[in-house]
Amino acid sequence: IPHRIPKQKGVGKAPVNIALSKYWGKRNVDLNLPTNSSLSISLPGLGTETQIEWIENQSDQIYLNETKMAFDSSFAQRIRIFLDLFRPSPKGGFIVNTVNSVPTAAGLASSASGYAALVLALNDCFQWGLPLKRLSLLARLGSGSASRSLYEGFALWHKGQLDNGMDSYAEKIDQAWPELCIGLLEIDISTKPISSTKGMQNTVNHCELYQAWPDKAEADLQKIHRAIQDKNFQQLGQTAENNALAMHATMIATWPPILYWQPESVAAMHKIWQLRNDGCNVYFTMDAGPNLKLLFLKQDATVIQTHFPSIKIIQPFPQ
Ligand code: 2P0
């Protein structure tokens, strides 16, 4: 990182992303180095906007959605530890104003857009002028999935080989797919029982099935990457759904068990499988929460909306 005097204010804005091939498990907890690479799609219009300012002789102040967060709250603590990497002097603090257009900690990774927006704001504040790959690497240190939120469209986070993590960052996959739709099916937006950070660490340490996960995740990623290049929707949907269920299988097989699903999540899965049996090309993926994200093409949007009246449909690519 180049040494620069901070300017008055820095701003950054980043989208949330949904992994089609998931990140679950770290080989290095301090550096957020993953056991496997992952591939995501960003959702434009949903995400985080952050302003940051450095002020001498003052401690950090962190605002989330215009509410000041308590100094010892886990939210503020985590951000302060991250900001320790960038302090220009021991005296002084950052004023951070962060606004989410997604519910915090509800399975629509707000930590991903949050740390990506924070790094973009720091890049602006300190006038580093760093390329997105470098910023992706820095965002990864805040939250693994944040490495993928620097980009619109598809992104691939390379797990990397190095112990210092310098090759573990995301890159854009330069391929548009205007017909592709994501449907957000909200089951429950209350805070999840166990954070992803803890959940994945418990899985790595207390699940015998986990040893099969890294190879499967890499193979799924390759299949999904190819499906994107070939615009093969069935291959994309099938692989993404199977990848999500395999990830959840490792969680469920952990002791003590980790189950993010609610009865309504399972009911929605059955409904999707029924629709598929009836000839509708729809698949789902799920993250560390009870909500489902449906994958389908624009031509099926009306049918999906009819069967799931509350669904929010996003078109990730320009029309
Ligand atoms: C993903 N998730 O690939 C996976 C799928 C949740 C399930 O990345 O500890 O918040 O901050 O690196 O990035 C959520 O994990 O975890 C996540 P940390 P993060 O989207």
mmCIF file with all atom_site columns, C-alpha atoms and ligand atoms in Angstrom, residues 17-26 29 32-33 36-40 78 107 109-112 115 139-148 157 192 195-198 200 213 243 247-248 251 260 285-289 293, ligand 1:
data_model
loop_
_atom_site.group_PDB
_atom_site.id
_atom_site.type_symbol
_atom_site.label_atom_id
_atom_site.label_alt_id
_atom_site.label_comp_id
_atom_site.label_asym_id
_atom_site.label_entity_id
_atom_site.label_seq_id
_atom_site.pdbx_PDB_ins_code
_atom_site.Cartn_x
_atom_site.Cartn_y
_atom_site.Cartn_z
_atom_site.occupancy
_atom_site.B_iso_or_equiv
_atom_site.pdbx_formal_charge
_atom_site.auth_seq_id
_atom_site.auth_comp_id
_atom_site.auth_asym_id
_atom_site.auth_atom_id
_atom_site.pdbx_PDB_model_num
ATOM   1  C CA  . ASN A 1 17  ? -22.723 -11.194 -4.252 1.00 0.00 ? 17  ASN A CA  1
ATOM   2  C CA  . ILE A 1 18  ? -24.137 -14.708 -4.280 1.00 0.00 ? 18  ILE A CA  1
ATOM   3  C CA  . ALA A 1 19  ? -21.757 -17.611 -4.707 1.00 0.00 ? 19  ALA A CA  1
ATOM   4  C CA  . LEU A 1 20  ? -22.755 -20.180 -7.329 1.00 0.00 ? 20  LEU A CA  1
ATOM   5  C CA  . SER A 1 21  ? -19.817 -22.300 -6.173 1.00 0.00 ? 21  SER A CA  1
ATOM   6  C CA  . LYS A 1 22  ? -19.357 -21.665 -2.462 1.00 0.00 ? 22  LYS A CA  1
ATOM   7  C CA  . TYR A 1 23  ? -16.571 -20.648 -0.082 1.00 0.00 ? 23  TYR A CA  1
ATOM   8  C CA  . TRP A 1 24  ? -16.848 -22.778 3.057  1.00 0.00 ? 24  TRP A CA  1
ATOM   9  C CA  . GLY A 1 25  ? -13.745 -23.258 5.189  1.00 0.00 ? 25  GLY A CA  1
ATOM   10 C CA  . LYS A 1 26  ? -10.412 -21.533 5.767  1.00 0.00 ? 26  LYS A CA  1
ATOM   11 C CA  . VAL A 1 29  ? -8.152  -18.020 9.838  1.00 0.00 ? 29  VAL A CA  1
ATOM   12 C CA  . ASN A 1 32  ? -9.105  -15.429 5.550  1.00 0.00 ? 32  ASN A CA  1
ATOM   13 C CA  . LEU A 1 33  ? -7.393  -17.837 3.169  1.00 0.00 ? 33  LEU A CA  1
ATOM   14 C CA  . ASN A 1 36  ? -11.225 -23.726 -2.058 1.00 0.00 ? 36  ASN A CA  1
ATOM   15 C CA  . SER A 1 37  ? -11.797 -21.174 -4.805 1.00 0.00 ? 37  SER A CA  1
ATOM   16 C CA  . SER A 1 38  ? -15.319 -19.812 -5.324 1.00 0.00 ? 38  SER A CA  1
ATOM   17 C CA  . LEU A 1 39  ? -17.366 -18.163 -8.061 1.00 0.00 ? 39  LEU A CA  1
ATOM   18 C CA  . SER A 1 40  ? -20.102 -15.575 -7.594 1.00 0.00 ? 40  SER A CA  1
ATOM   19 C CA  . ARG A 1 78  ? -14.384 -6.310  13.807 1.00 0.00 ? 78  ARG A CA  1
ATOM   20 C CA  . GLY A 1 107 ? -27.789 -14.570 4.771  1.00 0.00 ? 107 GLY A CA  1
ATOM   21 C CA  . ALA A 1 109 ? -23.852 -11.383 2.792  1.00 0.00 ? 109 ALA A CA  1
ATOM   22 C CA  . SER A 1 110 ? -23.742 -7.759  3.936  1.00 0.00 ? 110 SER A CA  1
ATOM   23 C CA  . SER A 1 111 ? -20.198 -8.337  5.230  1.00 0.00 ? 111 SER A CA  1
ATOM   24 C CA  . ALA A 1 112 ? -19.164 -8.954  1.607  1.00 0.00 ? 112 ALA A CA  1
ATOM   25 C CA  . TYR A 1 115 ? -15.779 -4.717  3.485  1.00 0.00 ? 115 TYR A CA  1
ATOM   26 C CA  . ALA A 1 139 ? -11.206 -6.730  1.192  1.00 0.00 ? 139 ALA A CA  1
ATOM   27 C CA  . ARG A 1 140 ? -10.543 -10.451 1.708  1.00 0.00 ? 140 ARG A CA  1
ATOM   28 C CA  . LEU A 1 141 ? -8.740  -9.595  4.948  1.00 0.00 ? 141 LEU A CA  1
ATOM   29 C CA  . GLY A 1 142 ? -12.000 -8.068  6.232  1.00 0.00 ? 142 GLY A CA  1
ATOM   30 C CA  . SER A 1 143 ? -14.293 -10.887 5.085  1.00 0.00 ? 143 SER A CA  1
ATOM   31 C CA  . GLY A 1 144 ? -13.504 -13.667 2.625  1.00 0.00 ? 144 GLY A CA  1
ATOM   32 C CA  . SER A 1 145 ? -16.532 -13.195 0.402  1.00 0.00 ? 145 SER A CA  1
ATOM   33 C CA  . ALA A 1 146 ? -15.820 -9.426  0.216  1.00 0.00 ? 146 ALA A CA  1
ATOM   34 C CA  . SER A 1 147 ? -12.984 -10.218 -2.200 1.00 0.00 ? 147 SER A CA  1
ATOM   35 C CA  . ARG A 1 148 ? -15.703 -11.015 -4.800 1.00 0.00 ? 148 ARG A CA  1
ATOM   36 C CA  . TRP A 1 157 ? -11.914 -15.794 -6.100 1.00 0.00 ? 157 TRP A CA  1
ATOM   37 C CA  . LYS A 1 192 ? -28.713 -16.072 12.142 1.00 0.00 ? 192 LYS A CA  1
ATOM   38 C CA  . SER A 1 195 ? -22.090 -16.577 12.051 1.00 0.00 ? 195 SER A CA  1
ATOM   39 C CA  . SER A 1 196 ? -20.529 -17.889 8.824  1.00 0.00 ? 196 SER A CA  1
ATOM   40 C CA  . THR A 1 197 ? -17.092 -17.286 10.299 1.00 0.00 ? 197 THR A CA  1
ATOM   41 C CA  . LYS A 1 198 ? -17.793 -19.595 13.258 1.00 0.00 ? 198 LYS A CA  1
ATOM   42 C CA  . MET A 1 200 ? -17.281 -22.734 8.685  1.00 0.00 ? 200 MET A CA  1
ATOM   43 C CA  . TRP A 1 213 ? -15.592 -30.760 0.155  1.00 0.00 ? 213 TRP A CA  1
ATOM   44 C CA  . ASN A 1 243 ? -22.921 -27.367 -4.676 1.00 0.00 ? 243 ASN A CA  1
ATOM   45 C CA  . MET A 1 247 ? -22.069 -27.384 1.493  1.00 0.00 ? 247 MET A CA  1
ATOM   46 C CA  . HIS A 1 248 ? -25.149 -27.622 3.735  1.00 0.00 ? 248 HIS A CA  1
ATOM   47 C CA  . MET A 1 251 ? -22.784 -28.212 8.018  1.00 0.00 ? 251 MET A CA  1
ATOM   48 C CA  . TYR A 1 260 ? -29.650 -22.758 8.864  1.00 0.00 ? 260 TYR A CA  1
ATOM   49 C CA  . THR A 1 285 ? -28.883 -21.847 -4.065 1.00 0.00 ? 285 THR A CA  1
ATOM   50 C CA  . MET A 1 286 ? -28.668 -21.089 -0.325 1.00 0.00 ? 286 MET A CA  1
ATOM   51 C CA  . ASP A 1 287 ? -26.062 -19.518 1.932  1.00 0.00 ? 287 ASP A CA  1
ATOM   52 C CA  . ALA A 1 288 ? -25.602 -19.359 5.695  1.00 0.00 ? 288 ALA A CA  1
ATOM   53 C CA  . GLY A 1 289 ? -29.247 -18.595 6.342  1.00 0.00 ? 289 GLY A CA  1
ATOM   54 C CA  . LYS A 1 293 ? -31.996 -17.616 -4.094 1.00 0.00 ? 293 LYS A CA  1
HETATM 55 C C1  . 2P0 B 2 .   ? -20.073 -17.846 0.070  1.00 0.00 ? 1   2P0 B C1  1
HETATM 56 N N1  . 2P0 B 2 .   ? -20.597 -17.791 2.496  1.00 0.00 ? 1   2P0 B N1  1
HETATM 57 O O1  . 2P0 B 2 .   ? -19.271 -18.343 -0.749 1.00 0.00 ? 1   2P0 B O1  1
HETATM 58 C C2  . 2P0 B 2 .   ? -20.314 -18.612 1.351  1.00 0.00 ? 1   2P0 B C2  1
HETATM 59 C C3  . 2P0 B 2 .   ? -21.482 -19.529 1.256  1.00 0.00 ? 1   2P0 B C3  1
HETATM 60 C C4  . 2P0 B 2 .   ? -21.735 -18.255 3.230  1.00 0.00 ? 1   2P0 B C4  1
HETATM 61 C C5  . 2P0 B 2 .   ? -22.133 -19.515 2.595  1.00 0.00 ? 1   2P0 B C5  1
HETATM 62 O O2  . 2P0 B 2 .   ? -18.835 -16.475 2.151  1.00 0.00 ? 1   2P0 B O2  1
HETATM 63 O O3  . 2P0 B 2 .   ? -15.317 -15.360 7.943  1.00 0.00 ? 1   2P0 B O3  1
HETATM 64 O O4  . 2P0 B 2 .   ? -18.899 -13.803 5.703  1.00 0.00 ? 1   2P0 B O4  1
HETATM 65 O O5  . 2P0 B 2 .   ? -15.925 -13.179 6.908  1.00 0.00 ? 1   2P0 B O5  1
HETATM 66 O O6  . 2P0 B 2 .   ? -14.524 -14.816 5.649  1.00 0.00 ? 1   2P0 B O6  1
HETATM 67 O O7  . 2P0 B 2 .   ? -17.244 -14.277 3.849  1.00 0.00 ? 1   2P0 B O7  1
HETATM 68 C C6  . 2P0 B 2 .   ? -19.955 -16.096 4.128  1.00 0.00 ? 1   2P0 B C6  1
HETATM 69 O O8  . 2P0 B 2 .   ? -18.716 -16.088 4.778  1.00 0.00 ? 1   2P0 B O8  1
HETATM 70 O O9  . 2P0 B 2 .   ? -16.935 -15.301 6.128  1.00 0.00 ? 1   2P0 B O9  1
HETATM 71 C C7  . 2P0 B 2 .   ? -19.762 -16.802 2.869  1.00 0.00 ? 1   2P0 B C7  1
HETATM 72 P P1  . 2P0 B 2 .   ? -15.610 -14.631 6.686  1.00 0.00 ? 1   2P0 B P1  1
HETATM 73 P P2  . 2P0 B 2 .   ? -17.947 -14.737 5.084  1.00 0.00 ? 1   2P0 B P2  1
HETATM 74 O O10 . 2P0 B 2 .   ? -20.710 -16.809 -0.184 1.00 0.00 ? 1   2P0 B O10 1
#
